[in-house]
Coordinates of C-alpha atoms in Angstrom, one line a residue:
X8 CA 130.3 116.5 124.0
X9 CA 128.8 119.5 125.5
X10 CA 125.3 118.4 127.8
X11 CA 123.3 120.4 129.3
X12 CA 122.6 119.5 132.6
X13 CA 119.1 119.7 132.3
X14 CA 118.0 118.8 129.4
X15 CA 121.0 116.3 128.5
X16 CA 121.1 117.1 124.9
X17 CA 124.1 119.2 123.1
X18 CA 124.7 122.3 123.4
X19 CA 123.0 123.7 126.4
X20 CA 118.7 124.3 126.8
X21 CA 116.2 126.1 125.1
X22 CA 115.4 127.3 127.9
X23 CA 118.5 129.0 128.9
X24 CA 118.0 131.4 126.2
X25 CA 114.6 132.2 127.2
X26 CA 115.4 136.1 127.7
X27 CA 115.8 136.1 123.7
X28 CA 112.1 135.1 123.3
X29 CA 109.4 138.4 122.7
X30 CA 106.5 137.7 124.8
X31 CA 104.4 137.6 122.1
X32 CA 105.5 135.7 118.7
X33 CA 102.8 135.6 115.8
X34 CA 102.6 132.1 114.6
X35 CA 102.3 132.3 111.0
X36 CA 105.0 132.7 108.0
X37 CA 104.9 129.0 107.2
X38 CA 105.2 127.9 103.7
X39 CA 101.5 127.1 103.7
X40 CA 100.7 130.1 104.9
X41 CA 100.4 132.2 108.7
X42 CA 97.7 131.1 110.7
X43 CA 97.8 134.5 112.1
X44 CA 97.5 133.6 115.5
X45 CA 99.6 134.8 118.3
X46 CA 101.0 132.6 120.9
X47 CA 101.6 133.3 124.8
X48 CA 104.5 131.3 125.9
X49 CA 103.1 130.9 129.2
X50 CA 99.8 129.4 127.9
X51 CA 101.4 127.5 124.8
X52 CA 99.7 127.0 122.2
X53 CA 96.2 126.1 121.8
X54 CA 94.6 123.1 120.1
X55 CA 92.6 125.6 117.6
X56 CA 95.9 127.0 116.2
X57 CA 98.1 124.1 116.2
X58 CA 94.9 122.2 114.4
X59 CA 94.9 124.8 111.8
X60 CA 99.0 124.7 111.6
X61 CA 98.7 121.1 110.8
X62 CA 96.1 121.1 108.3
X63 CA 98.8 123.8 106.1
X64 CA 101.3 121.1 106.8
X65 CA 99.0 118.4 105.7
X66 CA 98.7 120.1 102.4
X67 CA 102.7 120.5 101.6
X68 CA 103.6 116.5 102.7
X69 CA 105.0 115.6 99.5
X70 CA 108.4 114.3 98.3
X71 CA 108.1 110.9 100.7
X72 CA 109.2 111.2 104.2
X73 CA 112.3 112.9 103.3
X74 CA 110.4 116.2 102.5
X75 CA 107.5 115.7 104.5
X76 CA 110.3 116.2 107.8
X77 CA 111.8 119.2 105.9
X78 CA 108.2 120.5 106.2
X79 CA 107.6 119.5 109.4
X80 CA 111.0 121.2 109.9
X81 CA 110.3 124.6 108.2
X82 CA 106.6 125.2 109.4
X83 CA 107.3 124.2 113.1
X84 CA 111.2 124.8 114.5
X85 CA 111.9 127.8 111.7
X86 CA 108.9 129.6 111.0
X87 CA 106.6 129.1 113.7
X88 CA 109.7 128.3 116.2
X89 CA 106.8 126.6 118.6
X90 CA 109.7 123.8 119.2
X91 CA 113.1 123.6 119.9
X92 CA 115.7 122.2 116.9
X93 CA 117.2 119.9 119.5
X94 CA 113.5 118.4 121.1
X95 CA 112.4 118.0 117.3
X96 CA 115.5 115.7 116.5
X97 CA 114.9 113.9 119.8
X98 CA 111.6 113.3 118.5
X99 CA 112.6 112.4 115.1
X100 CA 115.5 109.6 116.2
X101 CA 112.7 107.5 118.3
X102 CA 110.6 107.9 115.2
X103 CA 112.8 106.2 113.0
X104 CA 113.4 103.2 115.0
X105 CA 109.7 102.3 114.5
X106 CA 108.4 100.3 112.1
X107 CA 105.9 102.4 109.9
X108 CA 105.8 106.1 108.4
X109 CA 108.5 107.9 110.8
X110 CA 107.7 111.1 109.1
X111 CA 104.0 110.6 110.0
X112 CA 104.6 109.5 113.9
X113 CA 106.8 112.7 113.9
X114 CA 103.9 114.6 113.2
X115 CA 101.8 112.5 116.2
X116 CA 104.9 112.8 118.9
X117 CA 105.0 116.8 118.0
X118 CA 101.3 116.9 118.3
X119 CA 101.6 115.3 121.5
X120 CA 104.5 117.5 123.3
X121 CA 102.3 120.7 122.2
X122 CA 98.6 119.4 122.8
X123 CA 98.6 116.0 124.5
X124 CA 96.9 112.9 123.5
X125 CA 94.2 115.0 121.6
X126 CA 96.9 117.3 119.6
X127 CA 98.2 113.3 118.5
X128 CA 95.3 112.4 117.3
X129 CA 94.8 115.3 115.2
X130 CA 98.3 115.6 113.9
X131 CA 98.5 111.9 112.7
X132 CA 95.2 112.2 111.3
X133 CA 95.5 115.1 109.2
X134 CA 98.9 114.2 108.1
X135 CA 97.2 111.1 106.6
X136 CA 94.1 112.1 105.6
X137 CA 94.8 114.6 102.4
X138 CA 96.8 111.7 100.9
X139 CA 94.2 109.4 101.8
X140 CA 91.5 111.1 100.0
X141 CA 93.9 111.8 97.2
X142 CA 94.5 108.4 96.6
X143 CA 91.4 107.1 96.9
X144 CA 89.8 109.5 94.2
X145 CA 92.6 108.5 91.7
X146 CA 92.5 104.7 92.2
X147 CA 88.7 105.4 91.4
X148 CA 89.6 107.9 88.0
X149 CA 92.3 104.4 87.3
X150 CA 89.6 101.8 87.4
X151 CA 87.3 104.0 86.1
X152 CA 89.4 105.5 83.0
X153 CA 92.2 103.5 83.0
X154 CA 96.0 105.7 82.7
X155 CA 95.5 108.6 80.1
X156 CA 97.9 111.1 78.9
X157 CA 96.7 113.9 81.0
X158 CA 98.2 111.7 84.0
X159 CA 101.1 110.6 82.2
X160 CA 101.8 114.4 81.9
X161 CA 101.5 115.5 85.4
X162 CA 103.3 112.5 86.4
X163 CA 106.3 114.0 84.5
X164 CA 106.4 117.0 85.9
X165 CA 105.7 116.4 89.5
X166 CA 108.6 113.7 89.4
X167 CA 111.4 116.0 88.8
X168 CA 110.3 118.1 91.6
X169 CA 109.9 115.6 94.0
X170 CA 113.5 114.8 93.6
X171 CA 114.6 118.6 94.2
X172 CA 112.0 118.3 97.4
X173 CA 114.0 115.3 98.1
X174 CA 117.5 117.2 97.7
X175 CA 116.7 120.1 99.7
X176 CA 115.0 117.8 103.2
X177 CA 119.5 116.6 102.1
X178 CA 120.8 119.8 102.8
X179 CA 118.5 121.4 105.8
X180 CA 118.4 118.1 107.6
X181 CA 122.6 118.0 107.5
X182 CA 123.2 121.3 108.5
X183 CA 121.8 121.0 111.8
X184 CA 122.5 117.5 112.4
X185 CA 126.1 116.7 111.2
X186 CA 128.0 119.3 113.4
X187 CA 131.2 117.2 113.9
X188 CA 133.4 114.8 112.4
X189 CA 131.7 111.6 113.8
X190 CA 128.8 112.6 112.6
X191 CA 129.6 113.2 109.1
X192 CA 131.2 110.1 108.9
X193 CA 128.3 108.1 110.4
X194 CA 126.1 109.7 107.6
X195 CA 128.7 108.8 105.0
X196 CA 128.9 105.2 106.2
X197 CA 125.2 104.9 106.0
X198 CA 124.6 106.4 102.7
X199 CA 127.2 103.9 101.3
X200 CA 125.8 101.0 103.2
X201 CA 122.6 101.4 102.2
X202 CA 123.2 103.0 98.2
X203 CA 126.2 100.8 97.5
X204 CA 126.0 97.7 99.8
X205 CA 122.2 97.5 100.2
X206 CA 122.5 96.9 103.8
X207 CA 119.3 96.3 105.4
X208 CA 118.1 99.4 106.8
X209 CA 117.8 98.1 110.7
X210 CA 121.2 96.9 110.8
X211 CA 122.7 100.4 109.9
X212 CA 120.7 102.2 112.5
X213 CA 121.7 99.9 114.9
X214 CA 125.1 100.4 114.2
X215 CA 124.5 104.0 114.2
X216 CA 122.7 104.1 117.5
X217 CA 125.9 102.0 118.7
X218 CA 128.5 104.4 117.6
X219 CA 127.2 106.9 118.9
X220 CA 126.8 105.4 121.9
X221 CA 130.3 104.4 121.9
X222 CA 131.8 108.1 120.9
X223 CA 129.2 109.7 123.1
X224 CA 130.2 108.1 126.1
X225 CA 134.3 108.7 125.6
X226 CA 134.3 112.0 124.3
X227 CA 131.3 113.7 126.8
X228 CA 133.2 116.8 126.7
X229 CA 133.9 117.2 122.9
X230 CA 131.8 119.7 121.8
X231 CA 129.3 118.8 119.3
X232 CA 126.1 121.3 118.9
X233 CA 123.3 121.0 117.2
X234 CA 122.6 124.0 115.1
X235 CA 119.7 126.2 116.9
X236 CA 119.8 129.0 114.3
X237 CA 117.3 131.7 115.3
X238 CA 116.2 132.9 118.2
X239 CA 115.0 130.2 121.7
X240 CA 111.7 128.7 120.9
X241 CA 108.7 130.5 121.6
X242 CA 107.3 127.5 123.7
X243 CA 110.0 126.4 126.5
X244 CA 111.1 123.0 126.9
X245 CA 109.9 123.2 130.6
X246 CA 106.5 124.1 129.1
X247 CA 105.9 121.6 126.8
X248 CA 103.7 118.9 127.7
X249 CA 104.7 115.6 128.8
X250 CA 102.6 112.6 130.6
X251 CA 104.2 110.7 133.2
X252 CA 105.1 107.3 132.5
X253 CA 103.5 104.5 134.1
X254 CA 102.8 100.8 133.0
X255 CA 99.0 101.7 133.9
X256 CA 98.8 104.0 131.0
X257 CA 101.3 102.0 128.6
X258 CA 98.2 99.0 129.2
X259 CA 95.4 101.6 128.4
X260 CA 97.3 102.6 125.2
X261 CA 98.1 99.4 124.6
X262 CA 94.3 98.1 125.1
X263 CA 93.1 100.7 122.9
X264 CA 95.3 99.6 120.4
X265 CA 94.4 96.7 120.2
X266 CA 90.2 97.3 120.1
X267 CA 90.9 99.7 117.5
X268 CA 92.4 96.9 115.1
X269 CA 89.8 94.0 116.6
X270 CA 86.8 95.8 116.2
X271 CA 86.6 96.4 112.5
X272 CA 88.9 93.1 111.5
X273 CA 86.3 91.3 113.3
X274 CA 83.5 92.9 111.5
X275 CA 85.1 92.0 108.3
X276 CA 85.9 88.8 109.1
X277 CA 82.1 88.0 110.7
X278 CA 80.6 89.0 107.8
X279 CA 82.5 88.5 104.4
X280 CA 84.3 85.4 105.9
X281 CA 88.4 84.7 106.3
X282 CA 88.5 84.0 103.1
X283 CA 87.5 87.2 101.6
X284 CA 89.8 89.6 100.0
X285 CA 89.5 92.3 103.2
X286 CA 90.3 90.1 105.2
X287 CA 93.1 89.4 103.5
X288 CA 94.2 92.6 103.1
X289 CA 93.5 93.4 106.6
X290 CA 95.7 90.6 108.1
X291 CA 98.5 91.4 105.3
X292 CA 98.8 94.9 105.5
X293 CA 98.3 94.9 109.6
X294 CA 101.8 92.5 109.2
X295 CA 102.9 94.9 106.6
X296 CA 102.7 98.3 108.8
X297 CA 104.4 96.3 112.0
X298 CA 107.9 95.5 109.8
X299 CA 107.8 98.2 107.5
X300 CA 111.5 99.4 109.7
X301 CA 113.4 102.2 107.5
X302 CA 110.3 103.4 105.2
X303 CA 108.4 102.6 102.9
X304 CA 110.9 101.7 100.6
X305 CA 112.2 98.8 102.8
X306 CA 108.8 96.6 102.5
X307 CA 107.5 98.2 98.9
X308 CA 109.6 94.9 97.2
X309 CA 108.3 92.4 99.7
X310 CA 104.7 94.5 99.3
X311 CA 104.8 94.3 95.6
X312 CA 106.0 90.5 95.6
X313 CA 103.0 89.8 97.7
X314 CA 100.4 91.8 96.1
X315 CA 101.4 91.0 92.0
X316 CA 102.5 87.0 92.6
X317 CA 100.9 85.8 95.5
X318 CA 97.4 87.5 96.4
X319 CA 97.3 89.2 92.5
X320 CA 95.8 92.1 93.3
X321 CA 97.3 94.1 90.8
X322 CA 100.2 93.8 88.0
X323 CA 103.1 94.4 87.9
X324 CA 102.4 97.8 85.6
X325 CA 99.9 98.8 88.1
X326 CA 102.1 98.6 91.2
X327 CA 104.9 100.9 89.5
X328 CA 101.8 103.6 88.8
X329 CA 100.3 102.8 91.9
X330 CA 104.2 104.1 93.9
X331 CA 104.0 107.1 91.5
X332 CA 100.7 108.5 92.7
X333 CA 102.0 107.9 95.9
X334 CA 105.0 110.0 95.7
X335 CA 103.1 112.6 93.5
X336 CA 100.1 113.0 96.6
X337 CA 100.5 114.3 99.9
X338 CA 101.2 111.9 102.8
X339 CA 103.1 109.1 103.4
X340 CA 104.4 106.9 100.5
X341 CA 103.1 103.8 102.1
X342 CA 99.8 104.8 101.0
X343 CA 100.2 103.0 98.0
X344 CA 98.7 99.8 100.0
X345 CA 95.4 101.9 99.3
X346 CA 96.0 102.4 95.2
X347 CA 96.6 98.1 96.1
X348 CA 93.6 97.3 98.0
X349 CA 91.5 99.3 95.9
X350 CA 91.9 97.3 92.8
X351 CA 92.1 94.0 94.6
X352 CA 88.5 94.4 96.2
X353 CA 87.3 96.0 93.0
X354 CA 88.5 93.1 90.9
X355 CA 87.3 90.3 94.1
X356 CA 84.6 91.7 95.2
X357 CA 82.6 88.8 96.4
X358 CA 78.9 89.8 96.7
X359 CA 79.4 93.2 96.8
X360 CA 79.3 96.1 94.1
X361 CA 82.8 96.6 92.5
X362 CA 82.4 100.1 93.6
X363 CA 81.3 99.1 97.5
X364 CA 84.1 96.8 97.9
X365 CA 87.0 98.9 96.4
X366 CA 86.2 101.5 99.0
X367 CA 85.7 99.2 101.7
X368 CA 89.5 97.6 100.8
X369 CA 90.7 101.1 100.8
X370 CA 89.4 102.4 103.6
X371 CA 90.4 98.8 106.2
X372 CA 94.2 99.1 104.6
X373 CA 94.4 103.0 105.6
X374 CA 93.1 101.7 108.9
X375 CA 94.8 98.6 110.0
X376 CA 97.9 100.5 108.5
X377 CA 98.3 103.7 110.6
X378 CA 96.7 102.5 113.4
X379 CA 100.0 101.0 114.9
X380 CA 101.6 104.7 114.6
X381 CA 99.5 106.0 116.9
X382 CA 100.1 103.2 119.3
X383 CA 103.9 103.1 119.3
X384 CA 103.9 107.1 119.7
X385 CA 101.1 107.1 122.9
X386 CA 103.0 104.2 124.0
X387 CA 106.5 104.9 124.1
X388 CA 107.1 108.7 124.0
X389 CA 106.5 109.1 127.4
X390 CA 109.2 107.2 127.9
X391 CA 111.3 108.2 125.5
X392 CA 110.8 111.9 127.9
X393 CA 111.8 110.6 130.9
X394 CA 115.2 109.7 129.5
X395 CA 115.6 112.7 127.6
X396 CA 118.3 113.1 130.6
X397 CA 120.5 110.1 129.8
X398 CA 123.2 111.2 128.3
X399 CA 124.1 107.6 127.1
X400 CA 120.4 107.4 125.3
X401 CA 121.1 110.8 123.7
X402 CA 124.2 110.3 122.5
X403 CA 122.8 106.6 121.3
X404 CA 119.8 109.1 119.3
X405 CA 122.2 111.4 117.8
X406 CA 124.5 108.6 115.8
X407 CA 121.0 107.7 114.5
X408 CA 120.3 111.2 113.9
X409 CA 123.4 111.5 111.8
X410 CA 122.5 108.0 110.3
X411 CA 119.1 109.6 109.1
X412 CA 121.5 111.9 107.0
X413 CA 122.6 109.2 105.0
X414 CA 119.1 107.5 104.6
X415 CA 117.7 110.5 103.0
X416 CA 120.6 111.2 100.9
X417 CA 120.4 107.3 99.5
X418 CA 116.4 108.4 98.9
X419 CA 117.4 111.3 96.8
X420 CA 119.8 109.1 94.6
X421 CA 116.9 106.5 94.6
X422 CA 114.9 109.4 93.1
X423 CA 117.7 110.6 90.5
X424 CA 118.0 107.1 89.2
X425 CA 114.7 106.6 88.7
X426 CA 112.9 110.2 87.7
X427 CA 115.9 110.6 85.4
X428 CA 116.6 107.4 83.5
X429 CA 114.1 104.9 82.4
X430 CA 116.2 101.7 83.3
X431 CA 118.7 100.9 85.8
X432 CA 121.0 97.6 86.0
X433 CA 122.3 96.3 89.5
X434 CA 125.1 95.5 89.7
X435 CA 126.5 92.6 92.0
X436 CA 129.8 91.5 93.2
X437 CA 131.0 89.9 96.3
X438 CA 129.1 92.4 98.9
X439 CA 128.8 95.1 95.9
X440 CA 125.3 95.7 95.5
X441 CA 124.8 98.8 93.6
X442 CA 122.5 100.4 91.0
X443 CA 123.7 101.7 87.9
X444 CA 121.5 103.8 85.3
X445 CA 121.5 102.6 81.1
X446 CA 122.9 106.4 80.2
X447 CA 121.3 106.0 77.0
X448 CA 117.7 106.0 78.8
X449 CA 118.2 109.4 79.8
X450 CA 114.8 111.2 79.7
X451 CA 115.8 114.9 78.2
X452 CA 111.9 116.1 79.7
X453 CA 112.9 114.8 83.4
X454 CA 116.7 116.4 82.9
X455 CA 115.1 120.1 82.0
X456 CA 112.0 120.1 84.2
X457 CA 115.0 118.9 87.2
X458 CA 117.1 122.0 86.5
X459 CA 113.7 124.0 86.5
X460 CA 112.6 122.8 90.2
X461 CA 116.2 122.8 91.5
X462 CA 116.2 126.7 90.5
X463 CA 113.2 127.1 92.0
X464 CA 114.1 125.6 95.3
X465 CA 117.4 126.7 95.7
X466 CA 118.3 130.5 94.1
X467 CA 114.6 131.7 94.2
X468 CA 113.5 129.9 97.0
X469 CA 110.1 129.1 96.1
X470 CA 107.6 127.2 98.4
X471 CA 107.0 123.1 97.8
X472 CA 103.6 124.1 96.0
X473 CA 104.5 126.4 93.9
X474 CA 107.2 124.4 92.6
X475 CA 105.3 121.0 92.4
X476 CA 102.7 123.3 90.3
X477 CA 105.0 124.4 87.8
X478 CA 106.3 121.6 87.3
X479 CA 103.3 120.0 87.1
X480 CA 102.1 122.9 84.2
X481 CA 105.4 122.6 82.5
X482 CA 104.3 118.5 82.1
X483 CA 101.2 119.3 80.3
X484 CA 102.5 121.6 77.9
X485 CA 105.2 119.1 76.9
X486 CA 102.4 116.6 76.3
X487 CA 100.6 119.3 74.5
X488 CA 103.9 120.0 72.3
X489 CA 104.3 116.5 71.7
X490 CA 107.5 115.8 73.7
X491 CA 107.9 112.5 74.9
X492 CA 107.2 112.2 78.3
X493 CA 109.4 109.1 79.3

């Protein structure tokens, strides 16, 4: 494999194409939108613009975390090219051996590199926030007015798109990262671990991580590049910022941390008691957000097992329309804990209004739930820098980069199944652990509106917005027509 002496990742620096760069590059042209902002390489780039750069992005983070990198992709190494292709995957193969939203600790390590702690903290936060307000308005319309066709109807249109979403983060994601044989066949092995085997998720990374490892270190000189298309990015690696890491910081992070979650548990628990559904929901969804490893699809069973049989915070029914406004908001798809907790304090409210309670619920879950992303990024990335050098580490990173391949592609047929047929049966045998759709559930609505966004995506190229709204239009004039919707 091809290193670079420097930076120790394939295919040579960044920075060696630095001649390439203009001196000026206008930061705009993202799918959201430009910010119309100019960047100076030598200054990088300011906390105003990138602030503004990640609201846009906040407002396009739908389609789970599969489409919420291919934004993240789009707006920041293609458009804006403020980061390298190479640093972003670097980035991304840390993020996915936390536990919690990767895509969402992407957006805080990027945040980071450009603007330091304070860039972090406003990336994470705004990548959450939209969905978060989202979420909690609609959990409010659903107690409030209960599921009405109106909803039903955007709920079948946006579906459908979120799958094409879903299939295009496939495609861009594999043309940069599966440049060699190994590769491919790492995210081959993983998709079929995961769709076909159901392999727990932290077992194939690890595997991953090891075969790379392996290959890595007995084929140093093969040559295996990842794709850089365009020219060198207008912020050089050498540029970008990094913090030294010491064990000093890692127990100031590490302190904050932990007052950030103390502070408000104990307030809940000194004044509603341990008993009390926050607390509750505080301690279950803090234990929730620290083993959530490989998404939120991973924990949703154990989540949904917990919330419907155990604690009975909400039905079955509910929890399946609580995961579809979820993947029809922006954000990360775990946010469905808020849809959870809102009904669960609204329905157990204790001496509180309904009303008062929900939002409290709501509010602690979001907390105690994103909370540790921001930890494990502050904590570990500085790190995770330093060895940005080992070749053994990188080559480790890019069998889990190629894994990540596979992952998403078992997300998109997760999708398919389950946008375009209304039951599945799984089917067991030995290790044979695979999902198969009942063809005569085929929703005809969900087939058409597929084809629709697919076009969209792919021959015209239309932005994730545009397509999520007409899809979204093209729901409510079935329901109008009288088409069944599911």
């Amino acid at each position: 494999m091809a290193m670079s002496e420097r930076s120790g990742l394939p295919g040579g620096s960044d920075s060696s194409r630095r001649s390439e760069v203009p001196s000026e590059s206008v930061a705009g042209e993202s799918a959201g939108g430009g910010t119309g902002a100019v960047v100076d390489p030598s200054a990088g780039v300011s906390l105003r613009t990138a602030t503004w750069a990640w609201f846009l992005i906040s407002l396009q983070t739908f389609g789970g975390p599969a489409g919420q990198i291919a934004v993240m992709q789009r707006a920041l190494v293609d458009d804006r090219r403020w980061i390298g292709q190479r640093r972003f995957l670097h980035a991304l193969n840390y993020c996915m051996l936390l536990p919690g939203p990767e895509a969402q600790q992407l957006a805080i390590y990027v945040g980071w590199l450009l603007n330091g702690t304070a860039g972090g903290l406003i990336a994470g936060i705004l990548f959450v926030l939209p969905g978060a307000i989202a979420i909690l308005g609609l959990s409010a319309v659903y107690v409030a007015f209960g599921a009405t066709t109106i909803v039903a109807a955007l709920f079948a249109g946006i579906g459908p798109a979120v799958l094409a979403i879903v299939a295009q983060a496939v495609t861009r994601v594999s043309k940069r990262a599966l440049t060699g044989r190994i590769q491919i066949a790492i995210a081959v092995a993983a998709f079929i671990a995961l769709a076909v085997f159901a392999l727990p998720f932290p077992i194939v990374i690890a595997v991953a991580g090891l075969v790379g490892w392996l290959t890595g270190r007995h084929h140093v000189t093969a040559r295996a590049e990842t794709s850089d298309d365009g020219p060198a990015p207008v912020i050089a690696d050498d540029a970008i910022h990094t913090a030294s890491p010491s064990w000093r910081r890692a127990a100031i992070v590490l302190g904050v941390g932990v007052l950030a979650w103390v502070i408000p548990m104990g307030i809940v628990v000194a004044t509603t008691g341990t008993g009390s559904v926050f607390t509750q929901q505080g301690t279950f969804f803090t234990w929730t957000a620290l083993i959530t490893f490989g998404g939120a699809y991973a924990v949703l069973a154990y989540i949904a097992q917990q919330a419907v049989d155990v604690y009975g915070w909400v039905t079955p029914g509910e929890m399946v329309r609580g995961l579809g406004l979820a993947e029809t908001t922006p954000g990360p798809l775990i946010m469905v804990v808020q849809f959870v907790a809102f009904l669960g304090a609204y329905r157990d409210p204790g001496g509180l209004d309904p009303w008062v309670a929900a939002t409290i619920g709501a509010l602690l879950t979001t907390w105690v739930t994103f909370v540790p992303s921001f930890v494990f990024i502050f904590l570990g990335a500085p790190f995770i820098e330093k060895l940005r050098n080992n070749r053994h580490l990188t080559s480790a990173l890019n069998g889990v980069t190629a894994a990540v391949v596979g992952v998403i592609a078992n997300l998109a047929l997760y999708f398919a199944l389950h946008t375009l047929f209304r039951d599945t049966t799984v089917v067991t045998a030995g290790p044979l652990h695979l999902a198969v759709p009942h063809l005569d559930t085929l929703r005809p609505l969900a087939v058409v509106i597929t084809v629709i966004a697919f076009v969209l995506i792919y021959p015209l190229k239309q932005s994730v917005l545009r397509t999520l709204g007409v899809c979204a239009v093209l729901g409510l004039l079935a329901a109008a027509a009288g088409l069944p919707l599911y």
